[in-house]
């Protein structure tokens, strides 16, 4: 008996370690699907927050949803880098009561990032249509949750 | 001797498996840095190909650098999906001899994707400046190499 106990234990340990290895190797697919669902749900929630902030002209709350070194690329303007510059842009952009609405088309989860493709629509509070078009937002996983690291959009309307 | 041979081998196998496990667990950081360098080098090469195709009006070669289900979001137009639609757009856009130049600002490597932020410049063959602005391209790792899955840009110039 004693002769076989050590190899049995060692083989069991070895099998455990191999299972652990395979689990780690196999993790990406399952983890990716879970990540995609979780990222989509978090983005849905953050978009509600963003829309509420757009509608109330709350540029500080919008800026807080970007990473510290985010790059914002608005049409017909140089790119802006960092939360302060981004808050300045949204303060100016929302001053006339624009009502922005966002609709996610798809989310690609990739490592520590989630790449959102979507459509935006801007109306005035009285319902007058201002603009609509497409956007790509690159969300980054941070300790505070997903935050926008890149934000670029353009209009579908004639110039 | 025989008594110890099996446990020694089993322990060695077990240790190997544990090392393999730890290697897999530890891989992301080192692999990510290597991936970033490799992705940047591949994008540099592909951008040279893209520019050559832009300059010669070769829309088929441009379209081949997108994924089959790529989404292209040109300013002042609906989004286009798929290589055929994308080739159609570039055929029309390059018909008047536009010369596009691209300059990568940064590349974020994320899982099977590389997110490129850059600047474009469009001049006519005689040097007349047409447009300049920013873009985000989401490159996807495919068996053929990196291919563009998302492409969106906008102008820095006044409308």
PDB file of C-alpha atoms in Angstrom:
ATOM      1  CA  UNK A   1       0.000   0.000   0.000  1.00  0.00           C
ATOM      2  CA  UNK A   2       2.595   2.515   1.140  1.00  0.00           C
ATOM      3  CA  UNK A   3       4.532   1.955  -2.056  1.00  0.00           C
ATOM      4  CA  UNK A   4       1.591   3.132  -4.097  1.00  0.00           C
ATOM      5  CA  UNK A   5       0.392   5.994  -1.935  1.00  0.00           C
ATOM      6  CA  UNK A   6       3.041   8.474  -2.972  1.00  0.00           C
ATOM      7  CA  UNK A   7       2.757   7.926  -6.718  1.00  0.00           C
ATOM      8  CA  UNK A   8      -1.054   7.998  -6.446  1.00  0.00           C
ATOM      9  CA  UNK A   9      -0.936  11.331  -4.641  1.00  0.00           C
ATOM     10  CA  UNK A  10       1.687  12.673  -7.020  1.00  0.00           C
ATOM     11  CA  UNK A  11      -0.306  11.550 -10.040  1.00  0.00           C
ATOM     12  CA  UNK A  12      -3.405  13.137  -8.558  1.00  0.00           C
ATOM     13  CA  UNK A  13      -1.493  16.395  -7.955  1.00  0.00           C
ATOM     14  CA  UNK A  14      -0.101  16.194 -11.445  1.00  0.00           C
ATOM     15  CA  UNK A  15      -3.588  15.619 -12.891  1.00  0.00           C
ATOM     16  CA  UNK A  16      -4.907  18.551 -10.855  1.00  0.00           C
ATOM     17  CA  UNK A  17      -2.140  20.778 -12.156  1.00  0.00           C
ATOM     18  CA  UNK A  18      -2.838  19.672 -15.736  1.00  0.00           C
ATOM     19  CA  UNK A  19      -6.554  20.332 -15.257  1.00  0.00           C
ATOM     20  CA  UNK A  20      -5.646  23.775 -13.879  1.00  0.00           C
ATOM     21  CA  UNK A  21      -3.449  24.389 -16.914  1.00  0.00           C
ATOM     22  CA  UNK A  22      -6.166  23.338 -19.336  1.00  0.00           C
ATOM     23  CA  UNK A  23      -8.734  25.433 -17.475  1.00  0.00           C
ATOM     24  CA  UNK A  24      -6.531  28.491 -17.838  1.00  0.00           C
ATOM     25  CA  UNK A  25      -5.822  27.689 -21.487  1.00  0.00           C
ATOM     26  CA  UNK A  26      -9.522  27.098 -22.148  1.00  0.00           C
ATOM     27  CA  UNK A  27     -10.684  30.156 -20.192  1.00  0.00           C
ATOM     28  CA  UNK A  28     -10.554  32.840 -22.928  1.00  0.00           C
ATOM     29  CA  UNK A  29     -13.625  31.686 -24.906  1.00  0.00           C
ATOM     30  CA  UNK A  30     -15.956  31.208 -21.968  1.00  0.00           C
ATOM     31  CA  UNK A  31     -14.564  34.237 -20.187  1.00  0.00           C
ATOM     32  CA  UNK A  32     -14.887  36.279 -23.366  1.00  0.00           C
ATOM     33  CA  UNK A  33     -18.580  35.441 -23.768  1.00  0.00           C
ATOM     34  CA  UNK A  34     -19.195  36.334 -20.100  1.00  0.00           C
ATOM     35  CA  UNK A  35     -17.112  39.494 -20.510  1.00  0.00           C
ATOM     36  CA  UNK A  36     -19.131  40.498 -23.570  1.00  0.00           C
ATOM     37  CA  UNK A  37     -22.432  40.149 -21.705  1.00  0.00           C
ATOM     38  CA  UNK A  38     -21.072  42.016 -18.677  1.00  0.00           C
ATOM     39  CA  UNK A  39     -19.528  44.775 -20.804  1.00  0.00           C
ATOM     40  CA  UNK A  40     -22.734  45.222 -22.824  1.00  0.00           C
ATOM     41  CA  UNK A  41     -24.793  45.482 -19.615  1.00  0.00           C
ATOM     42  CA  UNK A  42     -22.349  47.996 -18.100  1.00  0.00           C
ATOM     43  CA  UNK A  43     -22.294  50.084 -21.290  1.00  0.00           C
ATOM     44  CA  UNK A  44     -26.123  50.090 -21.375  1.00  0.00           C
ATOM     45  CA  UNK A  45     -26.112  51.483 -17.823  1.00  0.00           C
ATOM     46  CA  UNK A  46     -23.394  54.046 -18.575  1.00  0.00           C
ATOM     47  CA  UNK A  47     -25.245  55.231 -21.682  1.00  0.00           C
ATOM     48  CA  UNK A  48     -28.314  55.968 -19.540  1.00  0.00           C
ATOM     49  CA  UNK A  49     -26.027  57.998 -17.240  1.00  0.00           C
ATOM     50  CA  UNK A  50     -24.523  59.785 -20.252  1.00  0.00           C
ATOM     51  CA  UNK A  51     -27.912  60.622 -21.732  1.00  0.00           C
ATOM     52  CA  UNK A  52     -29.166  61.965 -18.396  1.00  0.00           C
ATOM     53  CA  UNK A  53     -26.044  64.130 -18.171  1.00  0.00           C
ATOM     54  CA  UNK A  54     -26.471  65.324 -21.803  1.00  0.00           C
ATOM     55  CA  UNK A  55     -30.118  66.191 -21.180  1.00  0.00           C
ATOM     56  CA  UNK A  56     -29.329  68.183 -18.031  1.00  0.00           C
ATOM     57  CA  UNK A  57     -26.204  69.829 -19.500  1.00  0.00           C
ATOM     58  CA  UNK A  58     -24.028  68.248 -16.788  1.00  0.00           C
ATOM     59  CA  UNK A  59     -20.602  68.334 -18.464  1.00  0.00           C
ATOM     60  CA  UNK A  60     -18.742  67.333 -15.266  1.00  0.00           C
ATOM     61  CA  UNK A  61     -20.640  64.036 -15.033  1.00  0.00           C
ATOM     62  CA  UNK A  62     -19.977  63.395 -18.727  1.00  0.00           C
ATOM     63  CA  UNK A  63     -16.249  64.118 -18.322  1.00  0.00           C
ATOM     64  CA  UNK A  64     -16.088  61.716 -15.346  1.00  0.00           C
ATOM     65  CA  UNK A  65     -17.043  58.866 -17.702  1.00  0.00           C
ATOM     66  CA  UNK A  66     -13.838  59.362 -19.730  1.00  0.00           C
ATOM     67  CA  UNK A  67     -10.384  58.099 -18.725  1.00  0.00           C
ATOM     68  CA  UNK A  68      -7.945  60.745 -17.466  1.00  0.00           C
ATOM     69  CA  UNK A  69      -6.035  60.618 -20.776  1.00  0.00           C
ATOM     70  CA  UNK A  70      -9.009  60.066 -23.087  1.00  0.00           C
ATOM     71  CA  UNK A  71      -8.903  61.379 -26.647  1.00  0.00           C
ATOM     72  CA  UNK A  72     -12.096  63.009 -27.951  1.00  0.00           C
ATOM     73  CA  UNK A  73     -12.312  63.601 -31.696  1.00  0.00           C
ATOM     74  CA  UNK A  74     -15.271  65.879 -32.480  1.00  0.00           C
ATOM     75  CA  UNK A  75     -16.035  66.706 -36.123  1.00  0.00           C
ATOM     76  CA  UNK A  76     -14.683  70.024 -37.455  1.00  0.00           C
ATOM     77  CA  UNK A  77     -12.305  70.453 -34.526  1.00  0.00           C
ATOM     78  CA  UNK A  78      -8.851  69.372 -33.403  1.00  0.00           C
ATOM     79  CA  UNK A  79      -8.749  66.308 -31.136  1.00  0.00           C
ATOM     80  CA  UNK A  80      -8.948  67.018 -27.402  1.00  0.00           C
ATOM     81  CA  UNK A  81      -6.994  65.046 -24.783  1.00  0.00           C
ATOM     82  CA  UNK A  82      -7.842  64.677 -21.082  1.00  0.00           C
ATOM     83  CA  UNK A  83     -10.900  65.141 -18.880  1.00  0.00           C
ATOM     84  CA  UNK A  84     -10.553  68.928 -18.412  1.00  0.00           C
ATOM     85  CA  UNK A  85     -10.493  69.646 -22.144  1.00  0.00           C
ATOM     86  CA  UNK A  86     -13.339  67.183 -22.669  1.00  0.00           C
ATOM     87  CA  UNK A  87     -15.445  68.808 -19.947  1.00  0.00           C
ATOM     88  CA  UNK A  88     -14.821  72.181 -21.605  1.00  0.00           C
ATOM     89  CA  UNK A  89     -16.064  70.883 -24.939  1.00  0.00           C
ATOM     90  CA  UNK A  90     -19.249  69.390 -23.477  1.00  0.00           C
ATOM     91  CA  UNK A  91     -19.934  72.542 -21.462  1.00  0.00           C
ATOM     92  CA  UNK A  92     -19.856  74.557 -24.696  1.00  0.00           C
ATOM     93  CA  UNK A  93     -21.649  71.913 -26.788  1.00  0.00           C
ATOM     94  CA  UNK A  94     -24.567  71.520 -24.364  1.00  0.00           C
ATOM     95  CA  UNK A  95     -25.023  75.227 -23.573  1.00  0.00           C
ATOM     96  CA  UNK A  96     -27.803  75.630 -26.149  1.00  0.00           C
ATOM     97  CA  UNK A  97     -29.917  72.760 -24.802  1.00  0.00           C
ATOM     98  CA  UNK A  98     -28.986  69.962 -27.237  1.00  0.00           C
ATOM     99  CA  UNK A  99     -30.562  66.634 -26.268  1.00  0.00           C
ATOM    100  CA  UNK A 100     -28.228  63.785 -27.203  1.00  0.00           C
ATOM    101  CA  UNK A 101     -29.495  60.206 -27.528  1.00  0.00           C
ATOM    102  CA  UNK A 102     -27.252  57.196 -28.068  1.00  0.00           C
ATOM    103  CA  UNK A 103     -28.047  53.740 -29.383  1.00  0.00           C
ATOM    104  CA  UNK A 104     -25.476  50.946 -29.239  1.00  0.00           C
ATOM    105  CA  UNK A 105     -25.232  48.821 -32.405  1.00  0.00           C
ATOM    106  CA  UNK A 106     -22.598  46.361 -31.210  1.00  0.00           C
ATOM    107  CA  UNK A 107     -19.890  45.837 -28.632  1.00  0.00           C
ATOM    108  CA  UNK A 108     -16.612  44.015 -29.286  1.00  0.00           C
ATOM    109  CA  UNK A 109     -14.913  42.902 -26.067  1.00  0.00           C
ATOM    110  CA  UNK A 110     -11.145  42.799 -26.527  1.00  0.00           C
ATOM    111  CA  UNK A 111      -8.811  42.298 -23.574  1.00  0.00           C
ATOM    112  CA  UNK A 112      -9.218  45.230 -21.187  1.00  0.00           C
ATOM    113  CA  UNK A 113     -11.291  47.156 -23.704  1.00  0.00           C
ATOM    114  CA  UNK A 114     -14.826  47.141 -25.098  1.00  0.00           C
ATOM    115  CA  UNK A 115     -15.284  48.730 -28.515  1.00  0.00           C
ATOM    116  CA  UNK A 116     -18.772  50.151 -28.990  1.00  0.00           C
ATOM    117  CA  UNK A 117     -20.195  51.082 -32.389  1.00  0.00           C
ATOM    118  CA  UNK A 118     -23.378  53.106 -32.222  1.00  0.00           C
ATOM    119  CA  UNK A 119     -25.625  55.826 -33.561  1.00  0.00           C
ATOM    120  CA  UNK A 120     -26.353  59.229 -32.025  1.00  0.00           C
ATOM    121  CA  UNK A 121     -29.246  61.629 -32.513  1.00  0.00           C
ATOM    122  CA  UNK A 122     -29.340  65.248 -31.400  1.00  0.00           C
ATOM    123  CA  UNK A 123     -32.583  67.165 -31.060  1.00  0.00           C
ATOM    124  CA  UNK A 124     -33.417  70.443 -29.369  1.00  0.00           C
ATOM    125  CA  UNK A 125     -35.662  70.327 -26.296  1.00  0.00           C
ATOM    126  CA  UNK A 126     -38.598  71.424 -28.520  1.00  0.00           C
ATOM    127  CA  UNK A 127     -38.033  68.385 -30.782  1.00  0.00           C
ATOM    128  CA  UNK A 128     -36.282  70.186 -33.665  1.00  0.00           C
ATOM    129  CA  UNK A 129     -33.866  67.735 -35.266  1.00  0.00           C
ATOM    130  CA  UNK A 130     -30.257  68.937 -35.205  1.00  0.00           C
ATOM    131  CA  UNK A 131     -28.073  66.021 -36.264  1.00  0.00           C
ATOM    132  CA  UNK A 132     -27.685  62.259 -36.381  1.00  0.00           C
ATOM    133  CA  UNK A 133     -24.757  59.995 -37.200  1.00  0.00           C
ATOM    134  CA  UNK A 134     -22.424  57.220 -36.057  1.00  0.00           C
ATOM    135  CA  UNK A 135     -19.809  56.893 -33.362  1.00  0.00           C
ATOM    136  CA  UNK A 136     -17.108  54.560 -32.107  1.00  0.00           C
ATOM    137  CA  UNK A 137     -16.299  54.623 -28.402  1.00  0.00           C
ATOM    138  CA  UNK A 138     -13.394  52.614 -26.988  1.00  0.00           C
ATOM    139  CA  UNK A 139     -14.238  51.807 -23.368  1.00  0.00           C
ATOM    140  CA  UNK A 140     -11.386  50.821 -21.047  1.00  0.00           C
ATOM    141  CA  UNK A 141     -11.776  48.643 -17.957  1.00  0.00           C
ATOM    142  CA  UNK A 142     -10.636  50.727 -14.961  1.00  0.00           C
ATOM    143  CA  UNK A 143     -10.958  50.176 -11.196  1.00  0.00           C
ATOM    144  CA  UNK A 144     -13.989  52.549 -11.348  1.00  0.00           C
ATOM    145  CA  UNK A 145     -15.596  50.546 -14.168  1.00  0.00           C
ATOM    146  CA  UNK A 146     -15.617  51.112 -17.921  1.00  0.00           C
ATOM    147  CA  UNK A 147     -14.477  54.577 -18.954  1.00  0.00           C
ATOM    148  CA  UNK A 148     -14.227  56.086 -22.459  1.00  0.00           C
ATOM    149  CA  UNK A 149     -10.640  56.196 -23.748  1.00  0.00           C
ATOM    150  CA  UNK A 150     -11.466  57.158 -27.363  1.00  0.00           C
ATOM    151  CA  UNK A 151     -14.595  58.876 -28.653  1.00  0.00           C
ATOM    152  CA  UNK A 152     -15.085  59.766 -32.303  1.00  0.00           C
ATOM    153  CA  UNK A 153     -18.245  60.441 -34.291  1.00  0.00           C
ATOM    154  CA  UNK A 154     -19.468  61.943 -37.528  1.00  0.00           C
ATOM    155  CA  UNK A 155     -22.749  63.023 -39.038  1.00  0.00           C
ATOM    156  CA  UNK A 156     -24.852  61.141 -41.578  1.00  0.00           C
ATOM    157  CA  UNK A 157     -26.322  64.449 -42.747  1.00  0.00           C
ATOM    158  CA  UNK A 158     -25.081  66.469 -45.720  1.00  0.00           C
ATOM    159  CA  UNK A 159     -22.553  69.132 -44.637  1.00  0.00           C
TER     160      UNK A 159
ATOM    161  CA  UNK B   1      15.451   2.915  -6.951  1.00  0.00           C
ATOM    162  CA  UNK B   2      12.334   1.603  -8.649  1.00  0.00           C
ATOM    163  CA  UNK B   3      10.228   2.712  -5.679  1.00  0.00           C
ATOM    164  CA  UNK B   4      11.264   6.316  -6.144  1.00  0.00           C
ATOM    165  CA  UNK B   5      11.264   6.491  -9.901  1.00  0.00           C
ATOM    166  CA  UNK B   6       7.513   6.826 -10.291  1.00  0.00           C
ATOM    167  CA  UNK B   7       6.955   9.524  -7.669  1.00  0.00           C
ATOM    168  CA  UNK B   8       9.982  11.437  -8.912  1.00  0.00           C
ATOM    169  CA  UNK B   9       8.636  11.392 -12.455  1.00  0.00           C
ATOM    170  CA  UNK B  10       5.126  12.230 -11.261  1.00  0.00           C
ATOM    171  CA  UNK B  11       6.405  15.115  -9.141  1.00  0.00           C
ATOM    172  CA  UNK B  12       8.456  16.338 -12.081  1.00  0.00           C
ATOM    173  CA  UNK B  13       5.368  16.147 -14.343  1.00  0.00           C
ATOM    174  CA  UNK B  14       3.360  17.889 -11.670  1.00  0.00           C
ATOM    175  CA  UNK B  15       5.968  20.631 -11.328  1.00  0.00           C
ATOM    176  CA  UNK B  16       6.051  21.004 -15.109  1.00  0.00           C
ATOM    177  CA  UNK B  17       2.292  21.344 -15.208  1.00  0.00           C
ATOM    178  CA  UNK B  18       2.383  23.935 -12.425  1.00  0.00           C
ATOM    179  CA  UNK B  19       5.100  25.872 -14.249  1.00  0.00           C
ATOM    180  CA  UNK B  20       2.965  25.672 -17.390  1.00  0.00           C
ATOM    181  CA  UNK B  21      -0.011  26.965 -15.431  1.00  0.00           C
ATOM    182  CA  UNK B  22       1.964  29.864 -13.986  1.00  0.00           C
ATOM    183  CA  UNK B  23       3.435  30.666 -17.395  1.00  0.00           C
ATOM    184  CA  UNK B  24      -0.040  30.886 -18.865  1.00  0.00           C
ATOM    185  CA  UNK B  25      -1.238  32.997 -15.940  1.00  0.00           C
ATOM    186  CA  UNK B  26       1.789  35.270 -16.184  1.00  0.00           C
ATOM    187  CA  UNK B  27       1.720  35.545 -19.977  1.00  0.00           C
ATOM    188  CA  UNK B  28      -0.615  38.546 -20.531  1.00  0.00           C
ATOM    189  CA  UNK B  29       1.830  41.371 -19.594  1.00  0.00           C
ATOM    190  CA  UNK B  30       4.881  40.127 -21.499  1.00  0.00           C
ATOM    191  CA  UNK B  31       2.753  38.868 -24.373  1.00  0.00           C
ATOM    192  CA  UNK B  32       0.876  42.183 -24.495  1.00  0.00           C
ATOM    193  CA  UNK B  33       4.087  44.199 -24.825  1.00  0.00           C
ATOM    194  CA  UNK B  34       5.308  41.870 -27.605  1.00  0.00           C
ATOM    195  CA  UNK B  35       1.869  41.992 -29.236  1.00  0.00           C
ATOM    196  CA  UNK B  36       1.901  45.792 -29.145  1.00  0.00           C
ATOM    197  CA  UNK B  37       5.275  45.967 -30.903  1.00  0.00           C
ATOM    198  CA  UNK B  38       4.219  43.373 -33.475  1.00  0.00           C
ATOM    199  CA  UNK B  39       0.835  45.033 -34.079  1.00  0.00           C
ATOM    200  CA  UNK B  40       2.434  48.471 -34.477  1.00  0.00           C
ATOM    201  CA  UNK B  41       4.962  47.089 -36.981  1.00  0.00           C
ATOM    202  CA  UNK B  42       2.235  45.294 -38.933  1.00  0.00           C
ATOM    203  CA  UNK B  43       0.010  48.399 -38.976  1.00  0.00           C
ATOM    204  CA  UNK B  44       2.963  50.515 -40.214  1.00  0.00           C
ATOM    205  CA  UNK B  45       3.390  48.073 -43.091  1.00  0.00           C
ATOM    206  CA  UNK B  46      -0.339  47.949 -43.875  1.00  0.00           C
ATOM    207  CA  UNK B  47      -0.568  51.744 -43.864  1.00  0.00           C
ATOM    208  CA  UNK B  48       2.132  51.903 -46.530  1.00  0.00           C
ATOM    209  CA  UNK B  49       0.034  49.428 -48.565  1.00  0.00           C
ATOM    210  CA  UNK B  50      -3.092  51.511 -47.954  1.00  0.00           C
ATOM    211  CA  UNK B  51      -1.391  54.752 -48.997  1.00  0.00           C
ATOM    212  CA  UNK B  52      -0.025  53.147 -52.178  1.00  0.00           C
ATOM    213  CA  UNK B  53      -3.544  51.922 -52.984  1.00  0.00           C
ATOM    214  CA  UNK B  54      -5.049  55.371 -52.239  1.00  0.00           C
ATOM    215  CA  UNK B  55      -2.467  57.060 -54.442  1.00  0.00           C
ATOM    216  CA  UNK B  56      -3.104  54.711 -57.357  1.00  0.00           C
ATOM    217  CA  UNK B  57      -6.903  54.682 -56.891  1.00  0.00           C
ATOM    218  CA  UNK B  58      -6.842  50.908 -56.295  1.00  0.00           C
ATOM    219  CA  UNK B  59     -10.109  50.433 -54.372  1.00  0.00           C
ATOM    220  CA  UNK B  60      -9.955  46.606 -54.580  1.00  0.00           C
ATOM    221  CA  UNK B  61      -6.646  46.502 -52.700  1.00  0.00           C
ATOM    222  CA  UNK B  62      -8.041  48.905 -50.100  1.00  0.00           C
ATOM    223  CA  UNK B  63     -11.193  46.793 -49.651  1.00  0.00           C
ATOM    224  CA  UNK B  64      -9.055  43.656 -49.181  1.00  0.00           C
ATOM    225  CA  UNK B  65      -7.570  45.241 -46.051  1.00  0.00           C
ATOM    226  CA  UNK B  66     -10.992  45.277 -44.359  1.00  0.00           C
ATOM    227  CA  UNK B  67     -12.677  42.273 -42.708  1.00  0.00           C
ATOM    228  CA  UNK B  68     -15.578  40.713 -44.644  1.00  0.00           C
ATOM    229  CA  UNK B  69     -18.095  42.288 -42.242  1.00  0.00           C
ATOM    230  CA  UNK B  70     -16.248  45.568 -41.617  1.00  0.00           C
ATOM    231  CA  UNK B  71     -18.201  48.725 -40.819  1.00  0.00           C
ATOM    232  CA  UNK B  72     -17.017  51.930 -42.506  1.00  0.00           C
ATOM    233  CA  UNK B  73     -18.413  55.192 -41.179  1.00  0.00           C
ATOM    234  CA  UNK B  74     -17.588  58.038 -43.558  1.00  0.00           C
ATOM    235  CA  UNK B  75     -18.642  61.582 -42.625  1.00  0.00           C
ATOM    236  CA  UNK B  76     -21.908  62.862 -44.154  1.00  0.00           C
ATOM    237  CA  UNK B  77     -23.021  59.384 -45.204  1.00  0.00           C
ATOM    238  CA  UNK B  78     -24.748  56.347 -43.760  1.00  0.00           C
ATOM    239  CA  UNK B  79     -22.440  53.615 -42.426  1.00  0.00           C
ATOM    240  CA  UNK B  80     -21.429  50.942 -44.941  1.00  0.00           C
ATOM    241  CA  UNK B  81     -21.035  47.256 -44.048  1.00  0.00           C
ATOM    242  CA  UNK B  82     -18.969  44.655 -45.924  1.00  0.00           C
ATOM    243  CA  UNK B  83     -16.094  44.668 -48.407  1.00  0.00           C
ATOM    244  CA  UNK B  84     -18.238  45.183 -51.533  1.00  0.00           C
ATOM    245  CA  UNK B  85     -19.909  48.327 -50.199  1.00  0.00           C
ATOM    246  CA  UNK B  86     -16.542  49.562 -48.922  1.00  0.00           C
ATOM    247  CA  UNK B  87     -14.866  48.974 -52.288  1.00  0.00           C
ATOM    248  CA  UNK B  88     -17.710  50.932 -53.926  1.00  0.00           C
ATOM    249  CA  UNK B  89     -17.139  53.882 -51.619  1.00  0.00           C
ATOM    250  CA  UNK B  90     -13.395  53.990 -52.211  1.00  0.00           C
ATOM    251  CA  UNK B  91     -13.861  53.631 -55.976  1.00  0.00           C
ATOM    252  CA  UNK B  92     -16.068  56.741 -55.928  1.00  0.00           C
ATOM    253  CA  UNK B  93     -13.968  58.635 -53.375  1.00  0.00           C
ATOM    254  CA  UNK B  94     -10.681  58.136 -55.244  1.00  0.00           C
ATOM    255  CA  UNK B  95     -12.057  58.793 -58.738  1.00  0.00           C
ATOM    256  CA  UNK B  96     -10.957  62.437 -58.695  1.00  0.00           C
ATOM    257  CA  UNK B  97      -7.346  61.714 -57.772  1.00  0.00           C
ATOM    258  CA  UNK B  98      -7.398  62.335 -54.008  1.00  0.00           C
ATOM    259  CA  UNK B  99      -4.067  61.479 -52.362  1.00  0.00           C
ATOM    260  CA  UNK B 100      -4.655  60.184 -48.838  1.00  0.00           C
ATOM    261  CA  UNK B 101      -1.868  60.096 -46.251  1.00  0.00           C
ATOM    262  CA  UNK B 102      -2.171  58.477 -42.852  1.00  0.00           C
ATOM    263  CA  UNK B 103      -0.157  58.970 -39.706  1.00  0.00           C
ATOM    264  CA  UNK B 104      -0.610  56.682 -36.687  1.00  0.00           C
ATOM    265  CA  UNK B 105      -0.693  58.461 -33.326  1.00  0.00           C
ATOM    266  CA  UNK B 106      -1.051  55.418 -31.088  1.00  0.00           C
ATOM    267  CA  UNK B 107      -2.027  51.760 -31.075  1.00  0.00           C
ATOM    268  CA  UNK B 108      -3.810  50.011 -28.206  1.00  0.00           C
ATOM    269  CA  UNK B 109      -3.485  46.230 -28.397  1.00  0.00           C
ATOM    270  CA  UNK B 110      -6.511  44.553 -26.824  1.00  0.00           C
ATOM    271  CA  UNK B 111      -7.091  40.802 -27.157  1.00  0.00           C
ATOM    272  CA  UNK B 112      -7.536  39.944 -30.833  1.00  0.00           C
ATOM    273  CA  UNK B 113      -7.776  43.609 -31.789  1.00  0.00           C
ATOM    274  CA  UNK B 114      -5.482  46.614 -32.232  1.00  0.00           C
ATOM    275  CA  UNK B 115      -7.103  50.026 -31.909  1.00  0.00           C
ATOM    276  CA  UNK B 116      -5.313  52.674 -33.955  1.00  0.00           C
ATOM    277  CA  UNK B 117      -5.829  56.409 -33.455  1.00  0.00           C
ATOM    278  CA  UNK B 118      -4.382  58.545 -36.219  1.00  0.00           C
ATOM    279  CA  UNK B 119      -4.530  61.578 -38.438  1.00  0.00           C
ATOM    280  CA  UNK B 120      -5.272  61.721 -42.166  1.00  0.00           C
ATOM    281  CA  UNK B 121      -4.478  64.330 -44.774  1.00  0.00           C
ATOM    282  CA  UNK B 122      -5.968  64.512 -48.246  1.00  0.00           C
ATOM    283  CA  UNK B 123      -4.361  66.516 -51.035  1.00  0.00           C
ATOM    284  CA  UNK B 124      -4.902  66.551 -54.767  1.00  0.00           C
ATOM    285  CA  UNK B 125      -2.075  65.260 -56.992  1.00  0.00           C
ATOM    286  CA  UNK B 126      -1.111  68.917 -57.709  1.00  0.00           C
ATOM    287  CA  UNK B 127      -0.688  69.551 -53.949  1.00  0.00           C
ATOM    288  CA  UNK B 128      -3.964  71.439 -53.348  1.00  0.00           C
ATOM    289  CA  UNK B 129      -5.060  70.711 -49.784  1.00  0.00           C
ATOM    290  CA  UNK B 130      -8.491  69.083 -49.575  1.00  0.00           C
ATOM    291  CA  UNK B 131      -8.982  67.941 -45.990  1.00  0.00           C
ATOM    292  CA  UNK B 132      -7.312  66.760 -42.814  1.00  0.00           C
ATOM    293  CA  UNK B 133      -8.647  65.202 -39.625  1.00  0.00           C
ATOM    294  CA  UNK B 134      -8.594  62.264 -37.227  1.00  0.00           C
ATOM    295  CA  UNK B 135      -9.552  58.617 -37.449  1.00  0.00           C
ATOM    296  CA  UNK B 136      -9.991  55.520 -35.345  1.00  0.00           C
ATOM    297  CA  UNK B 137      -9.421  52.154 -36.998  1.00  0.00           C
ATOM    298  CA  UNK B 138     -10.147  48.912 -35.147  1.00  0.00           C
ATOM    299  CA  UNK B 139      -7.859  46.248 -36.614  1.00  0.00           C
ATOM    300  CA  UNK B 140      -8.777  42.598 -36.073  1.00  0.00           C
ATOM    301  CA  UNK B 141      -6.290  39.721 -36.032  1.00  0.00           C
ATOM    302  CA  UNK B 142      -7.293  37.323 -38.822  1.00  0.00           C
ATOM    303  CA  UNK B 143      -5.511  34.340 -40.407  1.00  0.00           C
ATOM    304  CA  UNK B 144      -4.474  36.751 -43.216  1.00  0.00           C
ATOM    305  CA  UNK B 145      -3.076  39.292 -40.734  1.00  0.00           C
ATOM    306  CA  UNK B 146      -4.609  42.459 -39.289  1.00  0.00           C
ATOM    307  CA  UNK B 147      -7.694  43.656 -41.148  1.00  0.00           C
ATOM    308  CA  UNK B 148      -9.843  46.739 -40.504  1.00  0.00           C
ATOM    309  CA  UNK B 149     -13.126  45.872 -38.738  1.00  0.00           C
ATOM    310  CA  UNK B 150     -14.190  49.457 -37.935  1.00  0.00           C
ATOM    311  CA  UNK B 151     -13.101  52.646 -39.691  1.00  0.00           C
ATOM    312  CA  UNK B 152     -14.410  56.078 -38.724  1.00  0.00           C
ATOM    313  CA  UNK B 153     -12.998  59.545 -39.294  1.00  0.00           C
ATOM    314  CA  UNK B 154     -13.895  63.199 -39.250  1.00  0.00           C
ATOM    315  CA  UNK B 155     -12.414  66.445 -40.434  1.00  0.00           C
ATOM    316  CA  UNK B 156     -10.629  69.055 -38.366  1.00  0.00           C
ATOM    317  CA  UNK B 157     -11.638  71.712 -40.881  1.00  0.00           C
ATOM    318  CA  UNK B 158     -14.666  73.991 -40.598  1.00  0.00           C
ATOM    319  CA  UNK B 159     -17.686  72.543 -42.412  1.00  0.00           C
TER     320      UNK B 159
END
